[in-house]
């Protein structure tokens, strides 16, 4: 073989090696592979299934519109069962086997925390629009973007509504909260409200995760004369508190974080589930006057089965909004799609609008949390809907 041919082959091999070294994971000329970790089995699957269905709706819609700059979107879904160790295992599998480009489903609070070191190590774009905790962004990771207020911020806004809109300053307040980081975050917002308005905090009830019987706790609340109860439950706990209050003939005003904004909470509580309040950063699925909700429900009815549509809830709206943020950031990159480019474009979001699904979304240099704004909704148990009863409230 002559020297010219050898040199040509060597140059070609170097070029091939160079392409392999710089190619982005999960990106080809015609496809982008994304990952989502959600609880798809067990009690928390109520949250995870709705979230994953929203991503399927977005995937079908964006691909029908030609994909992102001509690349079709493929989402790999993994079930972590709401177990942090499985969350990390799922992410490792998607990285090693599926070669994902970015993560747009991040499961629960502790579950995301378990995945964060690997997300950071890989510099992988990740959007959390499901469960927000301050540890997700304090300190911030360069590639992890968190959308929505913390439970602390939600409840603090809800307390403002109770006092300033409902005039409940002189009532007897209590909180029931789970003995973990989630419960601590809810309690944080409650105590902020108590301090801000000088409220009468007569009782704080801490309970074990997974606890089912709250009869003793609610008897204590009745004995203390509680008239406003803040619930730091996940899902079923809200319903149990409401039923126990009704059984004990307590006339209370009830406020929960966004995990109470679910039709199963209404159903489990029965007649006691009518009229309670929940603080959230997305509207109700029945809020069709909101353009973003109307658009999503139209797409959901187009791409999902009737039973799948029935299983949607507020986690579908937050998941869909997060996906549209990723779509915008990736589209802005043009044909040269890289992780660094998506991260930069997410960082540069300033007042990004989602047609009313969220308040304006803003990140920035070293800012990886966009708390958006909080609204209060009220339960209408008879027809299994929620009504928006407040304006959006900005949070600190």
Short mmCIF file of C-alpha atoms in Angstrom, two decimals:
data_model
loop_
_atom_site.label_atom_id
_atom_site.label_comp_id
_atom_site.label_asym_id
_atom_site.label_seq_id
_atom_site.Cartn_x
_atom_site.Cartn_y
_atom_site.Cartn_z
CA UNK A 1 0.00 0.00 0.00
CA UNK A 2 1.50 3.33 -1.03
CA UNK A 3 2.01 6.20 1.39
CA UNK A 4 -0.74 8.35 -0.17
CA UNK A 5 -3.36 5.61 0.30
CA UNK A 6 -2.15 4.95 3.84
CA UNK A 7 -2.41 8.63 4.63
CA UNK A 8 -5.91 8.84 3.20
CA UNK A 9 -7.08 5.84 5.23
CA UNK A 10 -5.50 7.20 8.39
CA UNK A 11 -7.22 10.56 7.91
CA UNK A 12 -10.56 8.83 7.32
CA UNK A 13 -10.16 6.75 10.47
CA UNK A 14 -9.33 9.85 12.48
CA UNK A 15 -12.42 11.58 11.11
CA UNK A 16 -14.62 8.60 12.03
CA UNK A 17 -13.11 8.49 15.52
CA UNK A 18 -13.66 12.21 15.86
CA UNK A 19 -17.33 11.92 14.92
CA UNK A 20 -17.83 9.10 17.43
CA UNK A 21 -16.13 11.09 20.16
CA UNK A 22 -18.23 14.20 19.68
CA UNK A 23 -21.60 12.65 18.79
CA UNK A 24 -24.33 13.47 21.29
CA UNK A 25 -25.98 10.55 23.12
CA UNK A 26 -29.46 9.78 21.85
CA UNK A 27 -29.25 12.00 18.77
CA UNK A 28 -29.16 10.78 15.18
CA UNK A 29 -30.03 12.50 11.92
CA UNK A 30 -33.68 11.54 12.30
CA UNK A 31 -34.29 10.77 16.00
CA UNK A 32 -33.95 12.09 19.56
CA UNK A 33 -34.18 9.57 22.41
CA UNK A 34 -35.44 10.91 25.73
CA UNK A 35 -36.03 9.23 29.08
CA UNK A 36 -38.72 9.37 31.75
CA UNK A 37 -38.66 7.73 35.17
CA UNK A 38 -42.10 7.57 36.81
CA UNK A 39 -43.91 5.47 39.43
CA UNK A 40 -46.10 3.32 37.21
CA UNK A 41 -46.99 0.66 39.79
CA UNK A 42 -48.11 0.83 43.40
CA UNK A 43 -50.21 3.60 45.05
CA UNK A 44 -48.10 6.49 43.63
CA UNK A 45 -48.85 5.24 40.10
CA UNK A 46 -51.86 7.55 40.27
CA UNK A 47 -49.30 10.34 39.80
CA UNK A 48 -46.82 8.60 37.54
CA UNK A 49 -49.28 7.22 35.00
CA UNK A 50 -50.88 10.62 34.43
CA UNK A 51 -47.44 12.19 34.04
CA UNK A 52 -46.24 9.55 31.58
CA UNK A 53 -49.46 9.77 29.56
CA UNK A 54 -48.93 13.50 29.13
CA UNK A 55 -45.47 12.84 27.71
CA UNK A 56 -46.97 10.32 25.28
CA UNK A 57 -49.47 12.95 24.17
CA UNK A 58 -46.68 15.47 23.63
CA UNK A 59 -44.54 12.89 21.79
CA UNK A 60 -47.39 12.00 19.42
CA UNK A 61 -48.17 15.66 18.76
CA UNK A 62 -44.61 16.84 18.19
CA UNK A 63 -43.92 13.92 15.85
CA UNK A 64 -47.12 14.61 13.91
CA UNK A 65 -45.81 18.16 13.43
CA UNK A 66 -42.59 16.83 11.91
CA UNK A 67 -40.55 16.32 15.08
CA UNK A 68 -37.96 18.72 16.45
CA UNK A 69 -36.09 20.18 13.49
CA UNK A 70 -36.92 17.06 11.50
CA UNK A 71 -35.95 14.59 14.22
CA UNK A 72 -38.68 12.31 15.59
CA UNK A 73 -38.96 12.05 19.38
CA UNK A 74 -38.76 8.67 21.07
CA UNK A 75 -39.35 8.48 24.84
CA UNK A 76 -38.15 5.51 26.90
CA UNK A 77 -40.31 4.99 30.02
CA UNK A 78 -39.09 3.25 33.17
CA UNK A 79 -41.09 2.35 36.29
CA UNK A 80 -39.31 3.01 39.60
CA UNK A 81 -42.22 2.02 41.83
CA UNK A 82 -41.52 5.23 43.79
CA UNK A 83 -38.38 3.62 45.24
CA UNK A 84 -35.24 5.85 45.10
CA UNK A 85 -32.83 2.96 44.50
CA UNK A 86 -34.93 1.82 41.55
CA UNK A 87 -35.00 5.39 40.21
CA UNK A 88 -31.22 5.44 39.98
CA UNK A 89 -31.18 1.92 38.53
CA UNK A 90 -33.70 2.99 35.89
CA UNK A 91 -31.65 6.01 34.91
CA UNK A 92 -28.47 3.94 34.64
CA UNK A 93 -30.29 1.49 32.38
CA UNK A 94 -31.55 4.27 30.11
CA UNK A 95 -28.06 5.75 29.89
CA UNK A 96 -26.22 2.48 29.29
CA UNK A 97 -28.76 0.63 27.15
CA UNK A 98 -31.07 3.23 25.59
CA UNK A 99 -28.46 5.99 25.20
CA UNK A 100 -30.89 8.79 26.13
CA UNK A 101 -30.17 12.43 25.36
CA UNK A 102 -32.18 14.04 28.16
CA UNK A 103 -34.52 13.23 31.05
CA UNK A 104 -38.04 14.71 31.05
CA UNK A 105 -39.64 12.56 33.75
CA UNK A 106 -38.01 12.54 37.21
CA UNK A 107 -40.48 10.78 39.57
CA UNK A 108 -40.85 11.98 43.19
CA UNK A 109 -38.79 14.19 45.45
CA UNK A 110 -36.52 11.57 47.03
CA UNK A 111 -36.42 9.65 43.77
CA UNK A 112 -35.00 12.60 41.86
CA UNK A 113 -32.52 13.23 44.66
CA UNK A 114 -31.19 9.70 44.14
CA UNK A 115 -30.66 10.40 40.42
CA UNK A 116 -29.12 13.83 40.78
CA UNK A 117 -25.44 12.79 41.13
CA UNK A 118 -25.58 10.85 37.85
CA UNK A 119 -27.51 13.62 36.09
CA UNK A 120 -24.83 16.06 37.19
CA UNK A 121 -21.95 13.75 36.26
CA UNK A 122 -23.31 13.32 32.72
CA UNK A 123 -24.32 16.94 32.24
CA UNK A 124 -27.64 15.59 31.01
CA UNK A 125 -30.52 18.06 30.55
CA UNK A 126 -33.28 17.14 33.01
CA UNK A 127 -36.63 18.80 33.67
CA UNK A 128 -38.49 18.23 36.93
CA UNK A 129 -42.10 19.32 36.75
CA UNK A 130 -43.55 16.72 39.10
CA UNK A 131 -42.28 16.98 42.68
CA UNK A 132 -40.41 20.08 43.83
CA UNK A 133 -38.13 20.19 46.83
CA UNK A 134 -35.49 22.80 47.70
CA UNK A 135 -32.76 20.14 47.72
CA UNK A 136 -33.30 19.80 43.95
CA UNK A 137 -31.91 23.28 43.32
CA UNK A 138 -30.07 24.28 46.48
CA UNK A 139 -27.30 24.13 45.47
CA UNK A 140 -28.27 24.15 41.77
CA UNK A 141 -27.06 21.57 39.28
CA UNK A 142 -26.14 23.04 35.92
CA UNK A 143 -28.30 20.66 33.86
CA UNK A 144 -31.32 20.16 36.18
CA UNK A 145 -34.23 22.58 35.74
CA UNK A 146 -37.00 22.58 38.34
CA UNK A 147 -40.45 23.97 37.52
CA UNK A 148 -43.09 24.90 40.08
CA UNK A 149 -43.10 26.16 43.66
CA UNK A 150 -41.97 24.08 46.59
CA UNK A 151 -44.65 22.72 48.92
CA UNK A 152 -43.52 25.39 51.37
CA UNK A 153 -44.20 28.13 48.82
CA UNK A 154 -47.54 26.57 47.84
CA UNK A 155 -48.88 26.34 51.36
CA UNK A 156 -47.63 29.83 52.28
CA UNK A 157 -49.60 31.20 49.30
CA UNK A 158 -52.61 29.15 50.33
CA UNK A 159 -52.42 30.61 53.84
CA UNK A 160 -52.48 34.08 52.32
CA UNK A 161 -55.70 33.15 50.51
CA UNK A 162 -57.29 31.85 53.72
CA UNK A 163 -56.52 35.03 55.62
CA UNK A 164 -56.81 37.76 53.02
CA UNK A 165 -59.59 36.35 50.80
CA UNK A 166 -61.64 34.21 53.21
CA UNK A 167 -61.05 36.37 56.29
CA UNK A 168 -59.94 33.50 58.52
CA UNK A 169 -57.34 35.37 60.56
CA UNK A 170 -58.99 34.75 63.95
CA UNK A 171 -59.57 31.00 63.56
CA UNK A 172 -57.79 28.15 65.36
CA UNK A 173 -55.18 26.65 63.05
CA UNK A 174 -53.58 23.20 63.01
CA UNK A 175 -51.39 21.17 60.69
CA UNK A 176 -51.07 17.41 60.20
CA UNK A 177 -47.82 16.55 58.44
CA UNK A 178 -45.88 13.47 57.40
CA UNK A 179 -42.62 12.72 59.22
CA UNK A 180 -40.30 13.22 56.23
CA UNK A 181 -38.94 15.92 53.93
CA UNK A 182 -42.27 16.27 52.17
CA UNK A 183 -44.08 16.89 55.45
CA UNK A 184 -41.37 19.27 56.64
CA UNK A 185 -41.77 21.33 53.47
CA UNK A 186 -45.54 21.60 53.98
CA UNK A 187 -45.00 22.58 57.60
CA UNK A 188 -42.51 25.25 56.45
CA UNK A 189 -45.28 27.03 54.51
CA UNK A 190 -47.72 26.65 57.38
CA UNK A 191 -45.33 28.22 59.88
CA UNK A 192 -44.58 31.05 57.45
CA UNK A 193 -48.28 31.83 57.33
CA UNK A 194 -48.66 31.58 61.10
CA UNK A 195 -45.79 34.01 61.64
CA UNK A 196 -46.78 36.41 58.85
CA UNK A 197 -50.35 36.87 60.08
CA UNK A 198 -49.94 36.13 63.79
CA UNK A 199 -52.30 33.17 63.59
CA UNK A 200 -53.38 31.00 66.50
CA UNK A 201 -51.43 27.77 65.96
CA UNK A 202 -53.15 25.42 68.41
CA UNK A 203 -51.88 22.03 67.23
CA UNK A 204 -49.19 20.35 65.13
CA UNK A 205 -49.75 16.67 64.41
CA UNK A 206 -46.84 14.67 63.00
CA UNK A 207 -47.66 11.25 61.56
CA UNK A 208 -45.74 8.30 60.15
CA UNK A 209 -45.42 7.77 56.42
CA UNK A 210 -47.93 5.12 55.38
CA UNK A 211 -50.16 5.64 58.43
CA UNK A 212 -53.80 4.74 57.77
CA UNK A 213 -55.70 5.47 60.99
CA UNK A 214 -55.99 9.12 62.02
CA UNK A 215 -58.88 8.85 64.47
CA UNK A 216 -56.70 9.74 67.47
CA UNK A 217 -55.17 12.74 65.70
CA UNK A 218 -58.54 14.14 64.70
CA UNK A 219 -59.94 13.65 68.19
CA UNK A 220 -57.04 15.80 69.43
CA UNK A 221 -57.92 18.39 66.79
CA UNK A 222 -61.56 18.43 67.93
CA UNK A 223 -60.53 18.77 71.57
CA UNK A 224 -58.30 21.72 70.63
CA UNK A 225 -61.18 23.42 68.83
CA UNK A 226 -59.43 23.42 65.45
CA UNK A 227 -61.35 25.28 62.74
CA UNK A 228 -58.69 25.40 59.99
CA UNK A 229 -56.65 22.30 59.12
CA UNK A 230 -53.62 22.31 56.83
CA UNK A 231 -52.95 18.84 55.45
CA UNK A 232 -49.43 17.58 54.87
CA UNK A 233 -50.63 14.29 53.44
CA UNK A 234 -49.69 12.74 50.12
CA UNK A 235 -52.98 11.47 48.65
CA UNK A 236 -55.16 9.14 50.76
CA UNK A 237 -54.33 10.99 53.98
CA UNK A 238 -56.25 14.05 52.80
CA UNK A 239 -59.39 11.96 52.37
CA UNK A 240 -59.02 10.32 55.76
CA UNK A 241 -58.65 13.66 57.54
CA UNK A 242 -61.79 14.94 55.82
CA UNK A 243 -63.82 11.85 56.69
CA UNK A 244 -62.67 11.89 60.32
CA UNK A 245 -63.55 15.57 60.62
CA UNK A 246 -67.04 14.86 59.28
CA UNK A 247 -67.46 11.88 61.60
CA UNK A 248 -66.51 14.06 64.56
CA UNK A 249 -68.88 16.78 63.34
CA UNK A 250 -66.08 19.29 63.04
CA UNK A 251 -66.79 22.38 60.98
CA UNK A 252 -63.34 22.98 59.48
CA UNK A 253 -61.77 24.76 56.54
CA UNK A 254 -59.33 22.36 54.89
CA UNK A 255 -56.28 23.26 52.76
CA UNK A 256 -53.86 20.83 51.13
CA UNK A 257 -50.89 21.12 48.78
CA UNK A 258 -51.31 20.16 45.12
CA UNK A 259 -51.37 16.43 45.97
CA UNK A 260 -54.95 17.06 47.21
CA UNK A 261 -55.91 18.28 43.72
CA UNK A 262 -56.99 14.82 42.60
CA UNK A 263 -60.41 13.31 41.92
CA UNK A 264 -59.52 10.15 43.92
CA UNK A 265 -59.14 12.37 47.00
CA UNK A 266 -62.69 13.58 46.39
CA UNK A 267 -63.94 10.04 45.78
CA UNK A 268 -62.30 8.56 48.87
CA UNK A 269 -63.62 11.34 51.06
CA UNK A 270 -67.19 10.98 49.77
CA UNK A 271 -69.51 13.78 50.79
CA UNK A 272 -66.79 15.12 53.11
CA UNK A 273 -64.71 15.86 50.01
CA UNK A 274 -66.84 18.76 48.91
CA UNK A 275 -65.57 22.31 49.34
CA UNK A 276 -62.00 21.69 50.48
CA UNK A 277 -59.19 23.89 49.15
CA UNK A 278 -55.92 22.98 47.49
CA UNK A 279 -52.98 25.16 46.46
CA UNK A 280 -51.50 24.37 43.06
CA UNK A 281 -49.50 25.89 40.22
CA UNK A 282 -51.50 24.34 37.37
CA UNK A 283 -55.25 24.71 36.71
CA UNK A 284 -57.81 21.91 36.84
CA UNK A 285 -58.32 19.60 33.87
CA UNK A 286 -61.85 20.96 33.59
CA UNK A 287 -60.58 24.58 33.33
CA UNK A 288 -61.16 24.66 29.58
CA UNK A 289 -61.28 28.45 29.62
CA UNK A 290 -57.48 28.25 30.02
CA UNK A 291 -56.02 27.94 26.47
CA UNK A 292 -53.30 25.51 27.49
CA UNK A 293 -55.77 23.17 29.20
CA UNK A 294 -58.14 23.25 26.23
CA UNK A 295 -55.28 22.46 23.84
CA UNK A 296 -53.93 19.62 25.97
CA UNK A 297 -57.34 18.00 26.43
CA UNK A 298 -57.98 18.19 22.69
CA UNK A 299 -54.68 16.40 22.05
CA UNK A 300 -55.35 13.89 24.83
CA UNK A 301 -58.70 12.96 23.34
CA UNK A 302 -57.00 12.56 19.97
CA UNK A 303 -54.09 10.38 21.04
CA UNK A 304 -55.26 8.50 24.16
CA UNK A 305 -57.92 5.90 24.77
CA UNK A 306 -61.03 6.79 26.74
CA UNK A 307 -59.75 4.96 29.82
CA UNK A 308 -56.39 6.73 29.57
CA UNK A 309 -58.11 10.12 29.38
CA UNK A 310 -60.08 9.20 32.51
CA UNK A 311 -56.82 8.53 34.38
CA UNK A 312 -55.38 11.99 33.69
CA UNK A 313 -54.97 14.50 36.52
CA UNK A 314 -53.04 17.65 37.38
CA UNK A 315 -49.70 15.81 36.98
CA UNK A 316 -50.51 15.48 33.28
CA UNK A 317 -50.68 19.26 32.90
CA UNK A 318 -47.39 19.87 34.72
CA UNK A 319 -45.71 17.11 32.72
CA UNK A 320 -46.95 18.45 29.41
CA UNK A 321 -45.82 21.98 30.31
CA UNK A 322 -42.34 20.68 31.13
CA UNK A 323 -42.18 18.87 27.79
CA UNK A 324 -43.05 22.05 25.89
CA UNK A 325 -40.14 23.78 27.63
CA UNK A 326 -37.78 21.07 26.40
CA UNK A 327 -39.24 21.30 22.89
CA UNK A 328 -38.63 25.05 22.79
CA UNK A 329 -35.04 24.72 24.01
CA UNK A 330 -34.22 21.90 21.60
CA UNK A 331 -35.88 23.65 18.65
CA UNK A 332 -33.79 26.76 19.25
CA UNK A 333 -30.65 24.64 18.78
CA UNK A 334 -31.49 23.98 15.14
CA UNK A 335 -29.82 21.05 13.43
CA UNK A 336 -26.81 21.12 15.79
CA UNK A 337 -28.54 19.58 18.81
CA UNK A 338 -26.27 19.24 21.83
CA UNK A 339 -26.83 18.91 25.55
CA UNK A 340 -24.90 22.13 26.14
CA UNK A 341 -27.15 24.01 23.72
CA UNK A 342 -30.38 22.75 25.35
CA UNK A 343 -29.05 23.67 28.79
CA UNK A 344 -28.13 27.16 27.59
CA UNK A 345 -31.55 27.70 26.02
CA UNK A 346 -33.36 26.53 29.16
CA UNK A 347 -31.18 28.82 31.24
CA UNK A 348 -32.18 31.73 28.98
CA UNK A 349 -35.93 31.23 29.42
CA UNK A 350 -37.32 34.55 30.60
CA UNK A 351 -41.06 34.79 31.09
CA UNK A 352 -41.68 31.70 28.94
CA UNK A 353 -45.43 31.20 28.48
CA UNK A 354 -47.29 27.89 28.45
CA UNK A 355 -50.77 29.18 27.51
CA UNK A 356 -51.79 29.38 31.15
CA UNK A 357 -50.67 25.92 32.26
CA UNK A 358 -48.02 27.61 34.39
CA UNK A 359 -47.23 31.14 35.35
CA UNK A 360 -44.33 32.67 33.34
CA UNK A 361 -41.19 30.50 33.57
CA UNK A 362 -37.84 32.19 34.16
CA UNK A 363 -34.41 30.71 34.87
CA UNK A 364 -31.01 32.41 34.60
CA UNK A 365 -27.30 32.15 35.33
CA UNK A 366 -27.02 29.93 38.39
CA UNK A 367 -30.83 29.89 38.73
CA UNK A 368 -32.36 26.47 38.20
CA UNK A 369 -35.70 26.88 39.96
CA UNK A 370 -38.69 28.61 38.36
CA UNK A 371 -41.32 28.64 41.12
CA UNK A 372 -44.04 30.12 38.87
CA UNK A 373 -47.23 31.32 40.56
CA UNK A 374 -49.74 29.59 42.85
CA UNK A 375 -53.52 29.54 42.63
CA UNK A 376 -56.12 28.06 44.98
CA UNK A 377 -58.74 25.61 43.75
CA UNK A 378 -61.87 24.32 45.47
CA UNK A 379 -63.29 20.82 45.29
CA UNK A 380 -66.70 20.17 43.72
CA UNK A 381 -67.21 16.58 44.81
CA UNK A 382 -70.62 16.13 43.20
CA UNK A 383 -69.27 16.35 39.65
CA UNK A 384 -65.63 15.45 40.43
CA UNK A 385 -64.21 18.79 39.34
CA UNK A 386 -62.17 21.62 40.81
CA UNK A 387 -62.81 25.34 40.42
CA UNK A 388 -60.17 28.07 40.38
CA UNK A 389 -61.11 30.45 43.21
CA UNK A 390 -58.11 32.79 43.35
CA UNK A 391 -55.88 34.83 41.12
CA UNK A 392 -52.35 33.55 40.56
CA UNK A 393 -50.13 34.55 43.47
CA UNK A 394 -46.43 35.18 42.94
CA UNK A 395 -44.13 33.41 45.41
CA UNK A 396 -40.75 34.40 46.83
#
